[in-house]
Amino acid sequence: MSIIYRTALITGASSGIGAVFATQLAAAGSDLILVARRREELEKLAQQLRSAHGRRVEVIAMDLAKPDPGELLAEEVKQRGLEVDLLVNNAGFGSSANFHEDGYERDQRMIAVNIAALTELTHAFLPAMVQAGHGAVINIASAAAFQPMPYMSVYGATKAYVLSLTQALWAEYRGRGVRFLAVCPGPVDTPFFEAADSGKLRQEIPSAVMMTAEGVVSGSLRALQRDACVYVPGIAVKLGAVMPRLLPRRLLAATMGKVMNRR
Ligand SMILES: NC(=O)c1ccc[n+]([C@@H]2O[C@H](COP(=O)([O-])OP(=O)(O)OC[C@H]3O[C@@H](n4cnc5c(N)ncnc54)[C@H](OP(=O)(O)O)[C@@H]3O)[C@@H](O)[C@H]2O)c1
């Protein structure tokens, strides 16, 4: 990376894409604050990165679905004497089910993590970036953001929110030294599918389409360097992102219903 971010706060750093962001950012010269619920996983990664790269790596174990994660994290970061100039809002999860069979409790947690926490954390850390005229926010959306996602309806809707918010903020903060990037991957080989109870979906995804977290993260960091607004990794997903712009919404939803219906 040619722009070096001094301190990156990464949510969902205990596995998958978030852990790879931590690894690549430490290698590029950033200090890190790693956030997720599983403290042990975070501590293990932190220890590895401290010894491999000699960076300061802090761990904050927190459930982002609980109230006021932005305020609590900002306070914790301040107490440790750190200032965040790169926020990676990566924590998130999906669910694969018929809407009426999946209770509201899970949807509520999904909205809390995928939408509310991401928005609150941005509120918590953006003002200092604006004041300094330097900083960046990477929000992990998904290819699911481009069209309705029957059988993963709430997940798709949360990611459409992330994409829309990030594009708007990219335009709002242009020229003020703060960059925004929405990352919209298709399937990535991480524990995401187990967390979403969609092992079957995972098996049906052709391996040619499945990306590695390493490829998604290195592409995202390059996209941030060129001040891209949206990064869609991989040619297949880029092509897939065009279809929703061409089809009438009704036809698009019905087609996605057929694609996603595995019951
Ligand atoms: N894998 C894919 O195919 C794919 C495709 C497009 C977009 N994405 C997006 O990429 C992001 C990362 O997912 P991944 O693929 O890397 O899956 P993952 O390995 O399951 O990682 C999800 C991360 O989110 C954290 N998390 C979940 N709920 C949390 C909560 N309540 N509080 C704090 N942290 C929480 C998890 O940590 P703890 O369990 O330790 O809390 C974990 O570190 C997600 O936003 C996902 O929607 C994934």
Short mmCIF file of C-alpha atoms and ligand atoms in Angstrom, two decimals:
data_model
loop_
_atom_site.label_atom_id
_atom_site.label_comp_id
_atom_site.label_asym_id
_atom_site.label_seq_id
_atom_site.Cartn_x
_atom_site.Cartn_y
_atom_site.Cartn_z
CA MET A 1 0.00 0.00 0.00
CA SER A 2 1.32 3.45 -0.77
CA ILE A 3 -1.03 5.28 1.65
CA ILE A 4 -0.26 3.81 5.05
CA TYR A 5 -3.01 3.82 7.64
CA ARG A 6 -1.52 4.07 11.11
CA THR A 7 -4.22 2.27 13.08
CA ALA A 8 -6.89 0.02 11.56
CA LEU A 9 -9.90 -1.20 13.53
CA ILE A 10 -11.26 -4.40 11.99
CA THR A 11 -14.56 -5.95 13.07
CA GLY A 12 -15.09 -9.66 12.58
CA ALA A 13 -11.34 -10.25 12.73
CA SER A 14 -11.62 -13.66 14.41
CA SER A 15 -12.02 -15.54 11.12
CA GLY A 16 -12.40 -15.38 7.34
CA ILE A 17 -12.10 -12.09 5.49
CA GLY A 18 -11.55 -10.03 8.67
CA ALA A 19 -8.58 -12.13 9.80
CA VAL A 20 -7.02 -11.72 6.33
CA PHE A 21 -7.54 -7.93 6.45
CA ALA A 22 -5.65 -7.99 9.77
CA THR A 23 -2.81 -10.02 8.29
CA GLN A 24 -2.41 -7.92 5.14
CA LEU A 25 -2.71 -4.59 6.97
CA ALA A 26 -0.13 -5.61 9.60
CA ALA A 27 2.22 -6.63 6.77
CA ALA A 28 1.64 -3.22 5.15
CA GLY A 29 2.65 -1.41 8.37
CA SER A 30 -0.58 -0.67 10.26
CA ASP A 31 -1.18 -1.15 13.97
CA LEU A 32 -4.41 -3.02 14.60
CA ILE A 33 -7.44 -3.20 16.83
CA LEU A 34 -9.18 -6.55 16.37
CA VAL A 35 -12.85 -6.86 17.30
CA ALA A 36 -15.19 -9.89 17.43
CA ARG A 37 -16.88 -12.06 20.08
CA ARG A 38 -14.31 -14.92 20.22
CA ARG A 39 -11.49 -13.53 22.35
CA GLU A 40 -9.29 -16.62 22.05
CA GLU A 41 -9.25 -16.51 18.25
CA LEU A 42 -8.44 -12.79 18.32
CA GLU A 43 -5.62 -13.26 20.87
CA LYS A 44 -4.10 -16.07 18.79
CA LEU A 45 -4.10 -13.94 15.65
CA ALA A 46 -2.83 -10.87 17.54
CA GLN A 47 0.11 -12.84 18.93
CA GLN A 48 1.00 -14.17 15.46
CA LEU A 49 0.88 -10.69 13.91
CA ARG A 50 2.90 -9.06 16.70
CA SER A 51 5.71 -11.54 16.25
CA ALA A 52 5.57 -11.64 12.42
CA HIS A 53 5.36 -7.87 11.82
CA GLY A 54 6.28 -6.15 15.10
CA ARG A 55 3.07 -4.10 15.06
CA ARG A 56 0.96 -3.08 18.04
CA VAL A 57 -2.14 -5.31 17.97
CA GLU A 58 -4.96 -4.76 20.46
CA VAL A 59 -7.88 -7.12 21.05
CA ILE A 60 -11.38 -6.04 22.03
CA ALA A 61 -13.85 -8.89 22.51
CA MET A 62 -17.34 -7.53 21.93
CA ASP A 63 -20.74 -8.65 20.73
CA LEU A 64 -21.68 -6.03 18.13
CA ALA A 65 -25.35 -7.06 18.32
CA LYS A 66 -25.56 -5.60 21.84
CA PRO A 67 -26.54 -1.93 22.35
CA ASP A 68 -24.16 1.00 21.73
CA PRO A 69 -21.19 -0.81 20.16
CA GLY A 70 -19.90 2.43 18.60
CA GLU A 71 -19.83 4.36 21.87
CA LEU A 72 -18.29 1.44 23.80
CA LEU A 73 -15.59 0.84 21.19
CA ALA A 74 -14.72 4.53 20.86
CA GLU A 75 -14.30 4.75 24.65
CA GLU A 76 -12.18 1.59 24.78
CA VAL A 77 -9.97 2.81 21.90
CA LYS A 78 -9.53 6.22 23.59
CA GLN A 79 -8.53 4.59 26.88
CA ARG A 80 -5.83 2.66 25.05
CA GLY A 81 -4.50 5.94 23.60
CA LEU A 82 -5.20 5.04 19.97
CA GLU A 83 -6.71 6.92 17.04
CA VAL A 84 -8.38 4.95 14.27
CA ASP A 85 -7.67 6.17 10.74
CA LEU A 86 -8.93 3.03 8.94
CA LEU A 87 -12.21 1.41 9.93
CA VAL A 88 -12.99 -1.97 8.36
CA ASN A 89 -16.65 -2.80 9.02
CA ASN A 90 -16.43 -6.47 8.14
CA ALA A 91 -18.37 -8.35 10.87
CA GLY A 92 -21.55 -9.84 9.52
CA PHE A 93 -23.51 -13.00 8.99
CA GLY A 94 -26.31 -14.38 6.85
CA SER A 95 -29.11 -16.86 7.19
CA SER A 96 -30.55 -19.25 4.64
CA ALA A 97 -34.19 -20.14 5.33
CA ASN A 98 -37.81 -19.50 4.40
CA PHE A 99 -38.63 -16.11 5.93
CA HIS A 100 -41.61 -17.43 7.95
CA GLU A 101 -39.57 -20.29 9.43
CA ASP A 102 -36.64 -18.19 10.63
CA GLY A 103 -37.71 -16.27 13.75
CA TYR A 104 -37.33 -12.51 14.12
CA GLU A 105 -34.65 -12.94 16.80
CA ARG A 106 -32.04 -13.97 14.23
CA ASP A 107 -33.10 -11.25 11.79
CA GLN A 108 -32.88 -8.70 14.57
CA ARG A 109 -29.31 -9.77 15.40
CA MET A 110 -28.43 -9.71 11.69
CA ILE A 111 -29.77 -6.16 11.33
CA ALA A 112 -27.96 -5.16 14.54
CA VAL A 113 -24.57 -6.44 13.31
CA ASN A 114 -24.77 -5.94 9.52
CA ILE A 115 -26.51 -2.54 9.61
CA ALA A 116 -26.73 -0.86 13.02
CA ALA A 117 -23.22 -1.61 14.31
CA LEU A 118 -21.64 -0.67 10.96
CA THR A 119 -23.49 2.65 10.98
CA GLU A 120 -22.74 3.37 14.65
CA LEU A 121 -19.05 2.60 14.28
CA THR A 122 -18.87 4.92 11.30
CA HIS A 123 -20.46 7.67 13.42
CA ALA A 124 -18.01 6.94 16.23
CA PHE A 125 -14.78 7.12 14.19
CA LEU A 126 -15.53 9.36 11.19
CA PRO A 127 -15.50 12.78 12.92
CA ALA A 128 -11.81 12.46 13.91
CA MET A 129 -10.92 11.38 10.36
CA VAL A 130 -12.76 14.40 8.91
CA GLN A 131 -11.00 16.69 11.37
CA ALA A 132 -7.61 15.21 10.47
CA GLY A 133 -8.43 15.27 6.73
CA HIS A 134 -7.19 11.70 6.54
CA GLY A 135 -8.82 8.31 6.92
CA ALA A 136 -10.85 5.56 5.28
CA VAL A 137 -13.80 3.29 5.89
CA ILE A 138 -14.08 -0.08 4.16
CA ASN A 139 -17.55 -1.62 4.42
CA ILE A 140 -17.99 -5.26 3.48
CA ALA A 141 -21.24 -5.54 1.55
CA SER A 142 -21.76 -8.48 -0.84
CA ALA A 143 -22.81 -9.40 -4.36
CA ALA A 144 -26.13 -10.07 -2.55
CA ALA A 145 -26.50 -6.26 -2.44
CA PHE A 146 -27.26 -5.98 -6.17
CA GLN A 147 -30.61 -7.81 -6.26
CA PRO A 148 -33.29 -9.24 -3.96
CA MET A 149 -32.22 -12.54 -2.39
CA PRO A 150 -35.20 -14.89 -1.88
CA TYR A 151 -34.47 -17.41 0.94
CA MET A 152 -31.74 -15.04 2.19
CA SER A 153 -34.04 -12.04 2.06
CA VAL A 154 -32.98 -10.14 5.18
CA TYR A 155 -29.29 -10.77 4.52
CA GLY A 156 -29.61 -9.41 0.96
CA ALA A 157 -31.51 -6.37 2.24
CA THR A 158 -28.84 -5.63 4.88
CA LYS A 159 -26.14 -5.72 2.22
CA ALA A 160 -28.15 -3.47 -0.13
CA TYR A 161 -28.18 -0.97 2.76
CA VAL A 162 -24.41 -1.24 3.21
CA LEU A 163 -23.80 -0.66 -0.50
CA SER A 164 -26.15 2.31 -0.73
CA LEU A 165 -24.82 3.95 2.46
CA THR A 166 -21.20 3.52 1.40
CA GLN A 167 -21.72 4.94 -2.10
CA ALA A 168 -23.51 7.96 -0.61
CA LEU A 169 -20.74 8.58 1.95
CA TRP A 170 -18.04 8.15 -0.70
CA ALA A 171 -19.62 11.06 -2.59
CA GLU A 172 -20.26 13.08 0.59
CA TYR A 173 -16.65 12.94 1.82
CA ARG A 174 -14.85 13.19 -1.54
CA GLY A 175 -12.15 15.80 -1.47
CA ARG A 176 -12.11 15.86 2.36
CA GLY A 177 -9.38 13.28 2.76
CA VAL A 178 -11.67 10.44 3.87
CA ARG A 179 -12.27 7.53 1.52
CA PHE A 180 -15.18 5.08 1.53
CA LEU A 181 -15.13 1.71 -0.19
CA ALA A 182 -17.90 -0.90 -0.46
CA VAL A 183 -16.59 -4.42 -1.11
CA CYS A 184 -19.08 -6.70 -2.86
CA PRO A 185 -17.72 -10.24 -3.08
CA GLY A 186 -19.54 -13.25 -4.44
CA PRO A 187 -18.88 -16.53 -2.62
CA VAL A 188 -15.66 -16.53 -0.58
CA ASP A 189 -14.18 -19.64 1.01
CA THR A 190 -14.68 -18.83 4.73
CA PRO A 191 -16.76 -20.21 7.64
CA PHE A 192 -19.58 -17.84 6.49
CA PHE A 193 -21.65 -20.73 5.09
CA GLU A 194 -21.62 -22.67 8.37
CA ALA A 195 -22.67 -19.56 10.29
CA ALA A 196 -25.54 -19.08 7.78
CA ASP A 197 -26.65 -22.74 8.02
CA SER A 198 -26.18 -22.99 4.27
CA GLY A 199 -23.80 -25.90 3.91
CA LYS A 200 -25.93 -27.08 0.98
CA LEU A 201 -25.54 -23.75 -0.79
CA ARG A 202 -21.78 -23.98 -0.22
CA GLN A 203 -21.63 -27.43 -1.88
CA GLU A 204 -23.53 -26.20 -4.93
CA ILE A 205 -21.25 -23.25 -5.64
CA PRO A 206 -18.87 -24.16 -8.48
CA SER A 207 -15.28 -24.02 -7.27
CA ALA A 208 -14.38 -21.74 -10.22
CA VAL A 209 -16.65 -19.05 -8.73
CA MET A 210 -15.44 -19.43 -5.12
CA MET A 211 -12.81 -16.80 -4.23
CA THR A 212 -10.16 -16.82 -1.54
CA ALA A 213 -10.29 -14.30 1.27
CA GLU A 214 -6.68 -13.39 0.40
CA GLY A 215 -7.66 -12.40 -3.15
CA VAL A 216 -10.67 -10.38 -1.97
CA VAL A 217 -8.63 -8.49 0.62
CA SER A 218 -5.63 -7.68 -1.59
CA GLY A 219 -8.03 -6.49 -4.33
CA SER A 220 -9.92 -4.37 -1.78
CA LEU A 221 -6.74 -2.67 -0.54
CA ARG A 222 -5.73 -1.90 -4.13
CA ALA A 223 -9.23 -0.52 -4.80
CA LEU A 224 -8.91 1.71 -1.72
CA GLN A 225 -5.58 3.03 -3.04
CA ARG A 226 -7.21 4.16 -6.29
CA ASP A 227 -10.14 5.67 -4.34
CA ALA A 228 -12.70 3.31 -5.89
CA CYS A 229 -16.22 3.61 -4.52
CA VAL A 230 -17.24 -0.04 -5.03
CA TYR A 231 -15.04 -3.10 -5.50
CA VAL A 232 -16.54 -6.25 -7.02
CA PRO A 233 -13.93 -9.04 -7.00
CA GLY A 234 -13.81 -11.46 -9.93
CA ILE A 235 -15.10 -11.29 -13.49
CA ALA A 236 -18.06 -13.68 -12.91
CA VAL A 237 -19.42 -11.54 -10.08
CA LYS A 238 -18.78 -8.32 -12.07
CA LEU A 239 -20.90 -9.74 -14.91
CA GLY A 240 -23.56 -10.91 -12.42
CA ALA A 241 -23.75 -7.38 -11.03
CA VAL A 242 -24.82 -6.05 -14.45
CA MET A 243 -27.91 -8.29 -14.81
CA PRO A 244 -29.99 -6.56 -12.10
CA ARG A 245 -29.63 -3.26 -13.99
CA LEU A 246 -31.15 -4.78 -17.13
CA LEU A 247 -34.07 -6.92 -15.90
CA PRO A 248 -37.44 -5.62 -14.65
CA ARG A 249 -37.54 -6.01 -10.83
CA ARG A 250 -40.38 -8.59 -10.92
CA LEU A 251 -38.51 -10.81 -13.38
CA LEU A 252 -35.28 -10.34 -11.43
CA ALA A 253 -36.92 -11.39 -8.13
CA ALA A 254 -38.60 -14.41 -9.75
CA THR A 255 -35.34 -15.51 -11.41
CA MET A 256 -33.45 -15.17 -8.11
CA GLY A 257 -36.22 -17.17 -6.43
CA LYS A 258 -35.55 -20.06 -8.82
CA VAL A 259 -31.78 -19.79 -8.40
CA MET A 260 -31.93 -19.67 -4.60
CA ASN A 261 -34.72 -22.22 -3.98
CA ARG A 262 -32.93 -25.36 -2.87
CA ARG A 263 -35.76 -26.93 -0.89
N1 LIG B 1 -17.93 -15.65 2.66
C1 LIG B 1 -18.72 -15.17 1.72
O1 LIG B 1 -19.13 -15.87 0.77
C2 LIG B 1 -19.10 -13.71 1.73
C3 LIG B 1 -19.56 -13.13 0.53
C4 LIG B 1 -19.92 -11.78 0.53
C5 LIG B 1 -19.82 -11.04 1.69
N2 LIG B 1 -19.38 -11.64 2.85
C6 LIG B 1 -19.31 -10.80 4.04
O2 LIG B 1 -17.99 -10.79 4.52
C7 LIG B 1 -17.99 -10.47 5.91
C8 LIG B 1 -17.06 -11.44 6.63
O3 LIG B 1 -17.58 -12.75 6.54
P1 LIG B 1 -16.67 -14.03 6.33
O4 LIG B 1 -16.97 -14.58 5.00
O5 LIG B 1 -15.28 -13.73 6.66
O6 LIG B 1 -17.36 -15.01 7.39
P2 LIG B 1 -16.89 -15.51 8.83
O7 LIG B 1 -15.57 -16.22 8.71
O8 LIG B 1 -18.06 -16.24 9.39
O9 LIG B 1 -16.61 -14.17 9.64
C9 LIG B 1 -17.62 -13.40 10.24
C10 LIG B 1 -16.98 -12.54 11.31
O10 LIG B 1 -17.99 -11.70 11.89
C11 LIG B 1 -17.89 -11.79 13.31
N3 LIG B 1 -19.20 -11.60 13.94
C12 LIG B 1 -20.36 -12.23 13.65
N4 LIG B 1 -21.32 -11.84 14.51
C13 LIG B 1 -20.73 -10.96 15.36
C14 LIG B 1 -21.19 -10.22 16.50
N5 LIG B 1 -22.46 -10.34 16.96
N6 LIG B 1 -20.32 -9.40 17.14
C15 LIG B 1 -19.04 -9.31 16.73
N7 LIG B 1 -18.54 -9.98 15.67
C16 LIG B 1 -19.38 -10.79 15.00
C17 LIG B 1 -17.37 -13.20 13.58
O11 LIG B 1 -16.66 -13.25 14.81
P3 LIG B 1 -17.17 -13.96 16.17
O12 LIG B 1 -17.96 -15.17 15.79
O13 LIG B 1 -15.90 -14.26 16.90
O14 LIG B 1 -17.98 -12.90 16.85
C18 LIG B 1 -16.38 -13.38 12.43
O15 LIG B 1 -15.12 -12.85 12.78
C19 LIG B 1 -19.46 -10.53 6.37
O16 LIG B 1 -19.95 -9.22 6.48
C20 LIG B 1 -20.14 -11.27 5.23
O17 LIG B 1 -21.49 -10.92 5.13
C21 LIG B 1 -19.01 -12.94 2.90
#
